[in-house]
Amino acid sequence: MKKLFAVLFMAVPLFLTGCVSTTMDSLENDAAAKKFEQPKNKMSGIYIYRDSIFGSALKKNLYIDDHFIGESAPKVYFYKQVKAGPHKISTESEFSNNDLNINTESGKNYFIRQYIKLGVFIGGANLEQVSEEQGKKAVSELKRALAQ
Protein backbone atom coordinates (compact mmCIF):
# COMPACT_ATOMS: atom_id res chain seq x y z
CA MET A 1 0.00 0.00 0.00
CA LYS A 2 2.89 2.38 0.79
CA LYS A 3 4.35 1.77 -2.65
CA LEU A 4 1.02 2.49 -4.34
CA PHE A 5 0.68 5.73 -2.40
CA ALA A 6 4.24 6.74 -3.31
CA VAL A 7 3.61 6.06 -7.01
CA LEU A 8 0.37 8.05 -6.96
CA PHE A 9 2.04 10.89 -5.08
CA MET A 10 4.79 11.12 -7.69
CA ALA A 11 2.36 10.76 -10.62
CA VAL A 12 0.21 13.75 -9.60
CA PRO A 13 2.86 16.37 -10.54
CA LEU A 14 3.37 14.63 -13.88
CA PHE A 15 -0.36 14.75 -14.56
CA LEU A 16 -0.54 18.37 -13.49
CA THR A 17 2.21 19.41 -15.90
CA GLY A 18 0.75 18.01 -19.14
CA CYS A 19 -0.34 20.07 -22.15
CA VAL A 20 -3.33 22.29 -22.62
CA SER A 21 -4.38 24.41 -25.56
CA THR A 22 -6.34 27.64 -25.66
CA THR A 23 -7.33 29.99 -28.47
CA MET A 24 -4.60 32.54 -28.93
CA ASP A 25 -5.07 36.15 -30.00
CA SER A 26 -3.22 37.66 -32.98
CA LEU A 27 0.43 38.68 -32.73
CA GLU A 28 -0.62 42.28 -33.44
CA ASN A 29 -3.06 42.34 -30.49
CA ASP A 30 -0.44 40.70 -28.28
CA ALA A 31 2.15 43.36 -29.19
CA ALA A 32 -0.39 46.17 -28.69
CA ALA A 33 -1.39 44.93 -25.22
CA LYS A 34 2.27 44.70 -24.21
CA LYS A 35 2.66 48.44 -24.75
CA PHE A 36 0.64 48.81 -21.52
CA GLU A 37 -1.01 52.02 -22.72
CA GLN A 38 -3.38 53.74 -20.34
CA PRO A 39 -7.04 53.04 -21.15
CA LYS A 40 -9.11 56.05 -22.18
CA ASN A 41 -12.76 57.16 -21.85
CA LYS A 42 -13.26 56.21 -18.17
CA MET A 43 -12.01 52.68 -18.78
CA SER A 44 -9.57 50.46 -16.87
CA GLY A 45 -7.43 47.66 -18.23
CA ILE A 46 -7.36 44.24 -16.58
CA TYR A 47 -4.61 41.75 -17.34
CA ILE A 48 -5.23 38.25 -15.99
CA TYR A 49 -2.27 35.96 -16.41
CA ARG A 50 -1.02 32.49 -15.55
CA ASP A 51 2.76 32.33 -15.51
CA SER A 52 3.36 28.94 -13.94
CA ILE A 53 3.57 25.59 -15.69
CA PHE A 54 2.41 23.78 -12.55
CA GLY A 55 -0.99 22.27 -13.29
CA SER A 56 -0.66 22.88 -17.00
CA ALA A 57 -3.03 20.01 -17.80
CA LEU A 58 -5.82 21.95 -16.09
CA LYS A 59 -8.09 24.43 -17.82
CA LYS A 60 -9.78 26.91 -15.51
CA ASN A 61 -12.52 29.31 -16.59
CA LEU A 62 -11.99 33.01 -15.91
CA TYR A 63 -14.72 35.60 -15.40
CA ILE A 64 -14.97 39.36 -14.96
CA ASP A 65 -18.22 40.36 -13.26
CA ASP A 66 -19.63 36.88 -13.96
CA HIS A 67 -18.98 37.22 -17.71
CA PHE A 68 -16.87 34.42 -19.18
CA ILE A 69 -13.48 35.65 -20.43
CA GLY A 70 -11.89 32.34 -21.44
CA GLU A 71 -10.10 29.23 -20.27
CA SER A 72 -6.69 29.85 -18.81
CA ALA A 73 -3.61 27.91 -19.76
CA PRO A 74 0.00 28.13 -18.64
CA LYS A 75 2.11 30.95 -20.00
CA VAL A 76 -0.83 32.99 -21.34
CA TYR A 77 -2.67 36.16 -20.38
CA PHE A 78 -6.00 37.81 -21.12
CA TYR A 79 -6.55 41.54 -21.48
CA LYS A 80 -9.91 43.21 -21.15
CA GLN A 81 -10.97 46.84 -20.79
CA VAL A 82 -13.78 47.56 -18.33
CA LYS A 83 -15.53 50.65 -17.02
CA ALA A 84 -13.75 52.10 -14.01
CA GLY A 85 -15.27 51.02 -10.70
CA PRO A 86 -15.77 47.87 -8.65
CA HIS A 87 -15.24 44.51 -10.36
CA LYS A 88 -15.28 40.86 -9.40
CA ILE A 89 -12.58 38.71 -11.02
CA SER A 90 -13.29 34.98 -10.68
CA THR A 91 -11.56 31.74 -11.44
CA GLU A 92 -13.02 28.28 -11.56
CA SER A 93 -11.53 26.17 -8.81
CA GLU A 94 -12.01 22.65 -7.52
CA PHE A 95 -15.44 22.98 -5.91
CA SER A 96 -16.60 26.53 -6.69
CA ASN A 97 -15.30 29.81 -8.07
CA ASN A 98 -12.74 31.84 -6.14
CA ASP A 99 -13.32 35.59 -6.39
CA LEU A 100 -11.12 38.65 -6.12
CA ASN A 101 -12.84 42.02 -5.74
CA ILE A 102 -11.00 45.10 -6.98
CA ASN A 103 -11.94 48.75 -7.44
CA THR A 104 -10.41 50.12 -10.64
CA GLU A 105 -9.64 53.71 -11.53
CA SER A 106 -10.03 55.30 -14.94
CA GLY A 107 -6.89 55.23 -17.07
CA LYS A 108 -5.08 52.56 -15.06
CA ASN A 109 -4.08 48.96 -15.72
CA TYR A 110 -4.47 46.19 -13.16
CA PHE A 111 -2.65 42.87 -13.05
CA ILE A 112 -4.18 39.70 -11.66
CA ARG A 113 -2.15 36.50 -11.37
CA GLN A 114 -3.98 33.19 -11.50
CA TYR A 115 -2.19 30.30 -9.86
CA ILE A 116 -2.94 26.59 -9.60
CA LYS A 117 -2.82 24.86 -6.26
CA LEU A 118 -3.15 21.26 -5.15
CA GLY A 119 -6.69 20.13 -4.48
CA VAL A 120 -8.46 17.13 -3.02
CA PHE A 121 -9.43 15.50 -6.34
CA ILE A 122 -8.02 17.87 -8.97
CA GLY A 123 -6.05 21.08 -8.77
CA GLY A 124 -7.76 24.24 -7.65
CA ALA A 125 -7.07 27.81 -8.71
CA ASN A 126 -6.91 31.19 -7.04
CA LEU A 127 -6.21 34.82 -7.92
CA GLU A 128 -4.00 37.53 -6.51
CA GLN A 129 -3.53 41.15 -7.49
CA VAL A 130 0.12 41.98 -8.13
CA SER A 131 2.01 45.23 -8.56
CA GLU A 132 2.14 46.92 -11.94
CA GLU A 133 5.88 46.27 -12.11
CA GLN A 134 5.52 42.54 -11.39
CA GLY A 135 2.54 42.23 -13.75
CA LYS A 136 4.24 43.97 -16.67
CA LYS A 137 7.33 41.81 -16.28
CA ALA A 138 5.27 38.59 -16.25
CA VAL A 139 2.94 39.56 -19.11
CA SER A 140 5.92 40.58 -21.27
CA GLU A 141 7.05 36.95 -21.26
CA LEU A 142 3.62 35.42 -22.01
CA LYS A 143 1.34 35.11 -25.03
CA ARG A 144 -2.08 36.69 -25.27
CA ALA A 145 -5.13 34.43 -25.28
CA LEU A 146 -8.29 35.51 -27.05
CA ALA A 147 -10.77 36.97 -24.54
CA GLN A 148 -14.46 36.47 -25.17
PDB file of C-alpha atoms in Angstrom:
ATOM      1  CA  MET A   1       0.000   0.000   0.000  1.00  0.00           C
ATOM      2  CA  LYS A   2       2.888   2.380   0.790  1.00  0.00           C
ATOM      3  CA  LYS A   3       4.353   1.770  -2.653  1.00  0.00           C
ATOM      4  CA  LEU A   4       1.017   2.488  -4.339  1.00  0.00           C
ATOM      5  CA  PHE A   5       0.677   5.727  -2.396  1.00  0.00           C
ATOM      6  CA  ALA A   6       4.235   6.735  -3.307  1.00  0.00           C
ATOM      7  CA  VAL A   7       3.615   6.059  -7.014  1.00  0.00           C
ATOM      8  CA  LEU A   8       0.373   8.049  -6.959  1.00  0.00           C
ATOM      9  CA  PHE A   9       2.040  10.895  -5.080  1.00  0.00           C
ATOM     10  CA  MET A  10       4.792  11.118  -7.690  1.00  0.00           C
ATOM     11  CA  ALA A  11       2.356  10.762 -10.616  1.00  0.00           C
ATOM     12  CA  VAL A  12       0.214  13.749  -9.601  1.00  0.00           C
ATOM     13  CA  PRO A  13       2.860  16.369 -10.540  1.00  0.00           C
ATOM     14  CA  LEU A  14       3.368  14.627 -13.882  1.00  0.00           C
ATOM     15  CA  PHE A  15      -0.357  14.749 -14.559  1.00  0.00           C
ATOM     16  CA  LEU A  16      -0.543  18.370 -13.492  1.00  0.00           C
ATOM     17  CA  THR A  17       2.207  19.413 -15.903  1.00  0.00           C
ATOM     18  CA  GLY A  18       0.750  18.011 -19.137  1.00  0.00           C
ATOM     19  CA  CYS A  19      -0.342  20.068 -22.152  1.00  0.00           C
ATOM     20  CA  VAL A  20      -3.332  22.295 -22.625  1.00  0.00           C
ATOM     21  CA  SER A  21      -4.381  24.412 -25.565  1.00  0.00           C
ATOM     22  CA  THR A  22      -6.344  27.638 -25.657  1.00  0.00           C
ATOM     23  CA  THR A  23      -7.329  29.989 -28.467  1.00  0.00           C
ATOM     24  CA  MET A  24      -4.599  32.541 -28.934  1.00  0.00           C
ATOM     25  CA  ASP A  25      -5.065  36.152 -30.001  1.00  0.00           C
ATOM     26  CA  SER A  26      -3.221  37.663 -32.976  1.00  0.00           C
ATOM     27  CA  LEU A  27       0.427  38.682 -32.731  1.00  0.00           C
ATOM     28  CA  GLU A  28      -0.624  42.283 -33.437  1.00  0.00           C
ATOM     29  CA  ASN A  29      -3.064  42.343 -30.485  1.00  0.00           C
ATOM     30  CA  ASP A  30      -0.438  40.703 -28.283  1.00  0.00           C
ATOM     31  CA  ALA A  31       2.146  43.364 -29.190  1.00  0.00           C
ATOM     32  CA  ALA A  32      -0.390  46.172 -28.686  1.00  0.00           C
ATOM     33  CA  ALA A  33      -1.392  44.935 -25.219  1.00  0.00           C
ATOM     34  CA  LYS A  34       2.268  44.698 -24.211  1.00  0.00           C
ATOM     35  CA  LYS A  35       2.663  48.443 -24.754  1.00  0.00           C
ATOM     36  CA  PHE A  36       0.636  48.809 -21.524  1.00  0.00           C
ATOM     37  CA  GLU A  37      -1.009  52.019 -22.719  1.00  0.00           C
ATOM     38  CA  GLN A  38      -3.383  53.745 -20.341  1.00  0.00           C
ATOM     39  CA  PRO A  39      -7.036  53.037 -21.151  1.00  0.00           C
ATOM     40  CA  LYS A  40      -9.108  56.051 -22.179  1.00  0.00           C
ATOM     41  CA  ASN A  41     -12.758  57.157 -21.850  1.00  0.00           C
ATOM     42  CA  LYS A  42     -13.263  56.214 -18.173  1.00  0.00           C
ATOM     43  CA  MET A  43     -12.011  52.683 -18.776  1.00  0.00           C
ATOM     44  CA  SER A  44      -9.570  50.462 -16.870  1.00  0.00           C
ATOM     45  CA  GLY A  45      -7.426  47.656 -18.228  1.00  0.00           C
ATOM     46  CA  ILE A  46      -7.360  44.235 -16.584  1.00  0.00           C
ATOM     47  CA  TYR A  47      -4.607  41.747 -17.340  1.00  0.00           C
ATOM     48  CA  ILE A  48      -5.229  38.247 -15.988  1.00  0.00           C
ATOM     49  CA  TYR A  49      -2.275  35.957 -16.413  1.00  0.00           C
ATOM     50  CA  ARG A  50      -1.019  32.488 -15.552  1.00  0.00           C
ATOM     51  CA  ASP A  51       2.763  32.328 -15.515  1.00  0.00           C
ATOM     52  CA  SER A  52       3.359  28.942 -13.935  1.00  0.00           C
ATOM     53  CA  ILE A  53       3.572  25.594 -15.694  1.00  0.00           C
ATOM     54  CA  PHE A  54       2.411  23.782 -12.552  1.00  0.00           C
ATOM     55  CA  GLY A  55      -0.990  22.273 -13.292  1.00  0.00           C
ATOM     56  CA  SER A  56      -0.662  22.882 -17.002  1.00  0.00           C
ATOM     57  CA  ALA A  57      -3.030  20.011 -17.803  1.00  0.00           C
ATOM     58  CA  LEU A  58      -5.823  21.953 -16.094  1.00  0.00           C
ATOM     59  CA  LYS A  59      -8.085  24.432 -17.816  1.00  0.00           C
ATOM     60  CA  LYS A  60      -9.778  26.913 -15.509  1.00  0.00           C
ATOM     61  CA  ASN A  61     -12.523  29.309 -16.585  1.00  0.00           C
ATOM     62  CA  LEU A  62     -11.986  33.006 -15.910  1.00  0.00           C
ATOM     63  CA  TYR A  63     -14.715  35.603 -15.398  1.00  0.00           C
ATOM     64  CA  ILE A  64     -14.971  39.361 -14.962  1.00  0.00           C
ATOM     65  CA  ASP A  65     -18.224  40.364 -13.255  1.00  0.00           C
ATOM     66  CA  ASP A  66     -19.626  36.880 -13.957  1.00  0.00           C
ATOM     67  CA  HIS A  67     -18.982  37.219 -17.714  1.00  0.00           C
ATOM     68  CA  PHE A  68     -16.875  34.417 -19.185  1.00  0.00           C
ATOM     69  CA  ILE A  69     -13.484  35.650 -20.427  1.00  0.00           C
ATOM     70  CA  GLY A  70     -11.886  32.344 -21.444  1.00  0.00           C
ATOM     71  CA  GLU A  71     -10.102  29.226 -20.267  1.00  0.00           C
ATOM     72  CA  SER A  72      -6.693  29.848 -18.808  1.00  0.00           C
ATOM     73  CA  ALA A  73      -3.606  27.914 -19.759  1.00  0.00           C
ATOM     74  CA  PRO A  74       0.003  28.131 -18.636  1.00  0.00           C
ATOM     75  CA  LYS A  75       2.113  30.953 -20.000  1.00  0.00           C
ATOM     76  CA  VAL A  76      -0.832  32.993 -21.335  1.00  0.00           C
ATOM     77  CA  TYR A  77      -2.674  36.164 -20.381  1.00  0.00           C
ATOM     78  CA  PHE A  78      -6.004  37.809 -21.125  1.00  0.00           C
ATOM     79  CA  TYR A  79      -6.548  41.542 -21.482  1.00  0.00           C
ATOM     80  CA  LYS A  80      -9.913  43.214 -21.154  1.00  0.00           C
ATOM     81  CA  GLN A  81     -10.967  46.843 -20.786  1.00  0.00           C
ATOM     82  CA  VAL A  82     -13.784  47.555 -18.331  1.00  0.00           C
ATOM     83  CA  LYS A  83     -15.526  50.649 -17.020  1.00  0.00           C
ATOM     84  CA  ALA A  84     -13.746  52.100 -14.007  1.00  0.00           C
ATOM     85  CA  GLY A  85     -15.267  51.024 -10.702  1.00  0.00           C
ATOM     86  CA  PRO A  86     -15.768  47.866  -8.646  1.00  0.00           C
ATOM     87  CA  HIS A  87     -15.238  44.514 -10.364  1.00  0.00           C
ATOM     88  CA  LYS A  88     -15.276  40.861  -9.402  1.00  0.00           C
ATOM     89  CA  ILE A  89     -12.581  38.708 -11.016  1.00  0.00           C
ATOM     90  CA  SER A  90     -13.286  34.979 -10.681  1.00  0.00           C
ATOM     91  CA  THR A  91     -11.555  31.736 -11.443  1.00  0.00           C
ATOM     92  CA  GLU A  92     -13.024  28.281 -11.559  1.00  0.00           C
ATOM     93  CA  SER A  93     -11.533  26.171  -8.810  1.00  0.00           C
ATOM     94  CA  GLU A  94     -12.007  22.651  -7.524  1.00  0.00           C
ATOM     95  CA  PHE A  95     -15.443  22.982  -5.907  1.00  0.00           C
ATOM     96  CA  SER A  96     -16.598  26.531  -6.691  1.00  0.00           C
ATOM     97  CA  ASN A  97     -15.301  29.806  -8.068  1.00  0.00           C
ATOM     98  CA  ASN A  98     -12.741  31.841  -6.144  1.00  0.00           C
ATOM     99  CA  ASP A  99     -13.321  35.594  -6.390  1.00  0.00           C
ATOM    100  CA  LEU A 100     -11.118  38.650  -6.117  1.00  0.00           C
ATOM    101  CA  ASN A 101     -12.839  42.022  -5.744  1.00  0.00           C
ATOM    102  CA  ILE A 102     -11.004  45.104  -6.978  1.00  0.00           C
ATOM    103  CA  ASN A 103     -11.939  48.750  -7.436  1.00  0.00           C
ATOM    104  CA  THR A 104     -10.410  50.120 -10.636  1.00  0.00           C
ATOM    105  CA  GLU A 105      -9.641  53.711 -11.525  1.00  0.00           C
ATOM    106  CA  SER A 106     -10.028  55.302 -14.938  1.00  0.00           C
ATOM    107  CA  GLY A 107      -6.893  55.225 -17.074  1.00  0.00           C
ATOM    108  CA  LYS A 108      -5.083  52.555 -15.059  1.00  0.00           C
ATOM    109  CA  ASN A 109      -4.080  48.958 -15.722  1.00  0.00           C
ATOM    110  CA  TYR A 110      -4.467  46.186 -13.156  1.00  0.00           C
ATOM    111  CA  PHE A 111      -2.646  42.868 -13.051  1.00  0.00           C
ATOM    112  CA  ILE A 112      -4.181  39.700 -11.661  1.00  0.00           C
ATOM    113  CA  ARG A 113      -2.145  36.500 -11.365  1.00  0.00           C
ATOM    114  CA  GLN A 114      -3.981  33.194 -11.504  1.00  0.00           C
ATOM    115  CA  TYR A 115      -2.191  30.295  -9.864  1.00  0.00           C
ATOM    116  CA  ILE A 116      -2.938  26.591  -9.601  1.00  0.00           C
ATOM    117  CA  LYS A 117      -2.825  24.859  -6.257  1.00  0.00           C
ATOM    118  CA  LEU A 118      -3.153  21.261  -5.153  1.00  0.00           C
ATOM    119  CA  GLY A 119      -6.688  20.135  -4.483  1.00  0.00           C
ATOM    120  CA  VAL A 120      -8.465  17.126  -3.018  1.00  0.00           C
ATOM    121  CA  PHE A 121      -9.428  15.499  -6.339  1.00  0.00           C
ATOM    122  CA  ILE A 122      -8.021  17.873  -8.968  1.00  0.00           C
ATOM    123  CA  GLY A 123      -6.051  21.083  -8.769  1.00  0.00           C
ATOM    124  CA  GLY A 124      -7.759  24.238  -7.645  1.00  0.00           C
ATOM    125  CA  ALA A 125      -7.067  27.813  -8.709  1.00  0.00           C
ATOM    126  CA  ASN A 126      -6.914  31.186  -7.044  1.00  0.00           C
ATOM    127  CA  LEU A 127      -6.205  34.822  -7.924  1.00  0.00           C
ATOM    128  CA  GLU A 128      -3.998  37.534  -6.513  1.00  0.00           C
ATOM    129  CA  GLN A 129      -3.534  41.154  -7.494  1.00  0.00           C
ATOM    130  CA  VAL A 130       0.120  41.982  -8.134  1.00  0.00           C
ATOM    131  CA  SER A 131       2.006  45.225  -8.565  1.00  0.00           C
ATOM    132  CA  GLU A 132       2.135  46.918 -11.939  1.00  0.00           C
ATOM    133  CA  GLU A 133       5.879  46.267 -12.113  1.00  0.00           C
ATOM    134  CA  GLN A 134       5.516  42.543 -11.388  1.00  0.00           C
ATOM    135  CA  GLY A 135       2.540  42.232 -13.751  1.00  0.00           C
ATOM    136  CA  LYS A 136       4.244  43.968 -16.673  1.00  0.00           C
ATOM    137  CA  LYS A 137       7.331  41.808 -16.281  1.00  0.00           C
ATOM    138  CA  ALA A 138       5.272  38.592 -16.249  1.00  0.00           C
ATOM    139  CA  VAL A 139       2.945  39.562 -19.111  1.00  0.00           C
ATOM    140  CA  SER A 140       5.920  40.577 -21.274  1.00  0.00           C
ATOM    141  CA  GLU A 141       7.054  36.949 -21.260  1.00  0.00           C
ATOM    142  CA  LEU A 142       3.624  35.421 -22.006  1.00  0.00           C
ATOM    143  CA  LYS A 143       1.343  35.105 -25.031  1.00  0.00           C
ATOM    144  CA  ARG A 144      -2.083  36.691 -25.271  1.00  0.00           C
ATOM    145  CA  ALA A 145      -5.134  34.431 -25.280  1.00  0.00           C
ATOM    146  CA  LEU A 146      -8.291  35.506 -27.055  1.00  0.00           C
ATOM    147  CA  ALA A 147     -10.765  36.966 -24.541  1.00  0.00           C
ATOM    148  CA  GLN A 148     -14.460  36.471 -25.170  1.00  0.00           C
TER     149      GLN A 148
END
